[in-house]
Amino acid sequence: MDPTKPVKAVKDAVESVAEKAAEMLDPQVPGSPGSAPAPLAEPTQAQPPLPPKAHQGAPDTRSPTGAPTGAAPTAMAQQGEYLTTAQGVRVRDTDHSLKAGDRGPTLLQDHHLREKITHFDHERIPERVVHARGTAAHGVFEAYGSAEPITTAGFLKAGVETAVFVRFSTVLGSRGSADTVRDTRGFATKFYTGEGTFDLVGNNIPVFFIQDGIKFPDVIHAGKPHPDTEIPQAQSAHDTFWDFVSLHTEAQHHAMWNMSDRGIPRSYRMMEGFGVHTFRLVNEDGKSVLVKWHWKPVLGVHSLAWEEAQMISGVDPDYHRRDLYDAIESGAYPQWELGVQVFPDTPDQMFEGIDLLDPTKFVPEEIAPVQAIGKMTLNRNPTNFFAEVEQVAFHVGHLVPGIDVTNDPLLQTRLFSYLDTQLTRLGGPNFAQIPINRPHCPVNDMLRDGFHQDAVHAGVAPYKPNTLDGGNPFPTPERSYTDMPVAVTESRKIRANPLSFEDHFSQVRLFWQSMSTPEQEHIIRAYTFELGKCYESSIKKRQLQCLAEIDPVLCQEVATGLGMPAPAPQTEVLQVVPSPALSQVGSIWPTDGRMVGIVVDDATQDARAVQEAVFAAGMVPMLIAAHGGMVGNVAVQRSFATARSVEFDVLLVGSFPVPAPDALALRDEKSGAGDGPMDPRVELLVQESWRHAKVIGAWGPGAEVLAAVGVLDGQGVVTAESGVEAFEQVRALMGAHRVWERFLM
Ligand code: HDE
C-alpha cells in the first residue's frame, strides 16, 4: 500500500472543505491574514512567494535617485522558492544550530545561526519620540485646478494626479499603545509630486498647545508618562499634563479640543486634517497669499462615546488601524477634499483681528470659507508595515515650488526638528533613499556617502563649480524652488512673543459656545474625568481657574464633579461669535465601511439576504451567534463570547437566542447572573448599543429581545417584517452617526 495515499486523501478533503467554505463566505468580510486561504497541512511542495493581497500597495519601484525602474513592486520583496542566507546561499536546515554532537555546545562557526540571531537582535529602530503609534495607506490626489491662480505648484494644476502616502497617528502613546485613547491625531501626507516631495504634516485639531517651538519638549514631557513610574500610557489624564497646561494657559485652547469629542475620533476616515500653521502660496506672477490647509473627510467628522473608547482600548486596541485596513480591503476607499482658507499677505499677517502667525488660533470657516482644491482617495494598504509605515519620514520643510512657510515660531522650530529626528530614527542621513521616501522625480543632490547609501553615484566631481563632470548638476531658475523674498522688519534680537499672542481664552470660549448640548456634556465629562484622575488638588484648582476664565458654567459643572468650589473668573469673560461649523451634530453623512453587528441563530430566515444587503450598501456585516462556524448558510464572525457592542456602529437583532451552553459567569463573566430566557450576552449587546446612542434594528423574534431589554419604542430603534427591511430603516438613520437625542435623556 502507498503510505502517502491516506494522508493525501485527508489533505484533499480538507482543502475541498476550505474551498467550499471560502465560496460560501463570498463576499468575505475583510481581515483575511494571508493572500490565499491557509491549508490545514503544512505545504511541502516548493513554490514561489505568494503575491501580495489585492488591496495592498507598495512604494513605487524607483531607484534611490528617483528613476522609475519599471520593476514590479514584488521586485523589492523576497525572491525564489528556497530559503537562503542574506547572501543568497540556499539553506538546508533552519531549525537546528550547528553543534559539537547532538548535545552541544553550539559552534561559533555556524554563520547561518549568527546571521539570523544578529539580524533579529537589530530588528528594532527607535520609535518616534511623538506620534509613535500610527498606521498608513497609499492613495492618489487629484487636483481640481482651483488653486492655480494662487500657486505655481505643479501638482495643484487641474487634473494632475499625484501618488500619496498618508500616516495617521496618536501623539503621546508608545508604538504598541491603544488606538482609541483621548489624544490629538496626526494626519501626515506625503505627495510624490513631479517637482519633488511635498509633505503636509498636520493634525486633526487646527490649533496647537504652544506658540513657540522651544516649548515642545516641555509640553511633550508633561503629556508623556511620569518619568519615575512611566505611568500612565497614552493619556493626558494625569498630574504632569494638567500641571503644565494650567500654568501655561496658551495650551488651554488645544486642551479643550482634546476634551471634546474630537479627542476620540470614530475612525481615521472620519477626521478633519489641518496644517495648523499659516503657509504662503506664491503664483506665476510672484504674488503671494497666506493660507491654512484643511482636509475635509467625505464621510464627515464623527467620534466615539467616551465609554466606548475606553472599552475598545481593551476589546480591540488596534481599532483605528483595523478600521482603515478593513475599509480599504473592502473597497470603501476613504476620501478627503483638500481645501484652503485664503488670506491677503498683509505686512501684519492678521485677519479679522486673528494673528495668523499664532498657532493657538484658528480662523472660523464662517469668516473665511474653506475652498476645495482637490480630492484624495486612499486605495491601497501597505504591504509591509516596517518598510513603509515605520520608515516613512515626513518633514514640514519638504516643500515644492509655489509653497512657502511663514514666520510662525512653532513652524520655524519644526523646520529644524524633522530632519534632525530622522538621523537617529532612521540611522543616518540617507533616509530619503528608503523606498517609501524616494522622490518620484530625478534626484541630483551632490550629497554623498554616509550610512545606508543605496545610490551608486557616478562621476568624480560632487561639487560646484566643476568641469570634470561636465559642470553637472546645473542650478536652474526653471520650475525650481524660490524662497519668497518677504521683507523682514528691522528689529532687535529678542526672546519674546508679540502682544497679539497674549489672548489665551477667547477662542477657547468660542469653541465651547459652538458645541451642541450633548457635545458640551461630553466636554464637561472629559474635564471631570481627567482632573478627577489627578492627585494634587492644587492642580485641579488651578485648572478650574482656567475654566472659569473660559466659561463659568463649564467651570461650575466640572467643579461639582470634582467636589470642589468653582472659582470666579479673574478676567472679563468675552463675548464671542460661535462657529456652527465646529459641531458634529446636525448633518447626514455617507456610511461607507461602517460595521453592522447582526445577531442570528439557526432559525433566522434571511441572514444571508441581510448580509448581502449590508455588503451592497458598502458596509461590513458581522454575524453574531451562539457559537462560531456556520449558522444556517452563513459564516459567523463573532460568538456571543467574543462579540462586544463597541465593535459595531449599529446592531441588528434577528433572533431571540436562548442562553447558550457557555452563558455561565464561570465561562464568560459577561453572562452575569444570567438566569433569564435570553442569552445575557445579547442583552448586554443591546444595552450597550442603547447607552452609546447607536441605531438599533430588529426583525422577527429580534423585536422580543428589544422589548425584553425595554428599548423597543425608544428613539433610533426600528423594527420591520424582514431583515433587509430592518437594515434599510437602520441605514436611513445611520447617516447622523448617532441618535444624539438619546444622550439628553
Ligand atoms: Fe511634530 N514631530 N513637532 N507636530 N509631528 C514629529 O518627527 C515637532 C507639531 C506631527 O506620521 C517628529 O518624524 C516639534 C505640530 C505629525 O511620521 C518630530 C514641534 C504638528 C507627526 C516632531 C512639533 C505636528 C509629527 C517625531 C514643535 C501639527 C508624525 C517623529 C515645534 C501641525 C509624522 C518624526 C509621521 C512628528 C517634532 C509640532 C504634527 C520629533 C519640535 C504643530 C503628524 O520631529
Coordinates of C-alpha atoms and ligand atoms in Angstrom, one line a residue, residues 127-135 166-171 184-189 200-210 212-217 219-220 254 274-277 279 359 389-390 392-396 408-422 425-426, ligand 1:
E127 CA 10.1 54.7 17.8
R128 CA 9.1 58.2 17.0
V129 CA 9.5 60.5 20.1
V130 CA 6.0 61.7 19.4
H131 CA 3.4 60.1 17.1
A132 CA 4.9 56.7 17.7
R133 CA 1.6 54.8 17.3
G134 CA 0.2 55.1 13.8
T135 CA -0.9 53.5 10.6
V166 CA -0.7 59.1 4.4
R167 CA 0.2 58.3 8.0
F168 CA -2.3 58.8 10.8
S169 CA -1.2 58.6 14.4
T170 CA -1.8 59.4 18.1
V171 CA 0.7 61.7 19.8
T184 CA -4.7 64.6 19.2
R185 CA -4.3 62.6 16.0
G186 CA -1.5 63.2 13.4
F187 CA -2.5 63.4 9.8
A188 CA 0.7 63.5 7.7
T189 CA 0.5 63.3 3.9
L200 CA 1.7 68.2 4.6
V201 CA 2.4 67.2 8.3
G202 CA -0.8 68.2 10.1
N203 CA -3.1 67.2 13.0
N204 CA -6.9 66.6 13.3
I205 CA -7.1 69.7 15.5
P206 CA -6.5 73.1 14.0
V207 CA -4.6 74.7 16.9
F208 CA -1.6 73.7 19.0
F209 CA -0.6 73.7 22.7
I210 CA 2.2 76.1 22.3
D212 CA 6.8 78.8 20.2
G213 CA 8.6 75.5 19.2
I214 CA 11.1 75.9 22.1
K215 CA 8.2 74.8 24.4
F216 CA 7.7 71.5 22.5
P217 CA 9.9 69.3 24.7
V219 CA 4.5 70.1 26.6
I220 CA 5.5 66.6 25.5
H254 CA -5.8 72.8 22.3
F274 CA -5.3 70.8 9.5
G275 CA -1.9 72.2 8.6
V276 CA -2.3 74.3 11.8
H277 CA 0.2 77.0 10.8
F279 CA 1.6 78.9 4.9
P359 CA -0.8 78.6 16.1
V389 CA 4.7 52.9 7.9
E390 CA 7.6 52.8 10.3
V392 CA 8.3 56.9 6.2
A393 CA 9.9 60.2 7.1
F394 CA 7.9 63.4 7.0
H395 CA 9.2 66.9 7.2
V396 CA 7.4 70.2 7.1
D408 CA 5.1 81.2 12.8
P409 CA 7.6 80.5 15.6
L410 CA 6.2 76.9 16.0
L411 CA 6.6 76.2 12.4
Q412 CA 10.1 77.6 12.4
T413 CA 11.3 75.1 15.0
R414 CA 9.6 72.3 13.2
L415 CA 11.7 73.1 10.1
F416 CA 14.7 72.1 12.2
S417 CA 13.3 69.2 14.1
Y418 CA 12.0 66.8 11.5
L419 CA 15.3 66.4 9.6
D420 CA 17.2 66.1 12.9
T421 CA 14.9 63.3 14.3
Q422 CA 15.3 61.1 11.2
R425 CA 15.4 57.2 14.0
L426 CA 16.4 56.0 10.6
Ligands
HDE1 FE1 5.6 67.2 15.1 N1 7.2 65.9 15.2 N2 6.6 68.6 16.1 N3 3.9 68.4 15.1 N4 4.5 65.8 14.1 C1 7.2 64.7 14.8 O1 9.0 63.8 13.6 C2 7.9 68.6 16.4 C3 3.8 69.7 15.6 C4 3.3 65.9 13.6 O2 3.5 60.2 10.9 C5 8.6 64.1 14.9 O3 9.4 62.0 12.2 C6 8.3 69.8 17.0 C7 2.7 70.3 15.1 C8 2.9 64.7 13.0 O4 5.6 60.2 10.8 C9 9.4 65.2 15.4 C10 7.2 70.5 17.1 C11 2.0 69.4 14.3 C12 4.0 63.8 13.2 C13 8.4 66.3 15.6 C14 6.1 69.8 16.5 C15 2.8 68.2 14.3 C16 5.0 64.5 13.9 C17 8.7 62.8 15.6 C18 7.0 71.9 17.7 C19 0.7 69.6 13.6 C20 4.0 62.4 12.8 C21 8.9 61.7 14.5 C22 7.9 72.9 17.1 C23 0.7 70.6 12.6 C24 4.6 62.2 11.4 C25 9.1 62.5 13.3 C26 4.6 60.7 11.0 C27 6.2 64.0 14.2 C28 8.7 67.5 16.2 C29 4.8 70.3 16.5 C30 2.4 67.1 13.6 C31 10.2 64.9 16.7 C32 9.7 70.1 17.5 C33 2.2 71.8 15.4 C34 1.6 64.4 12.3 O5 10.4 65.7 14.5

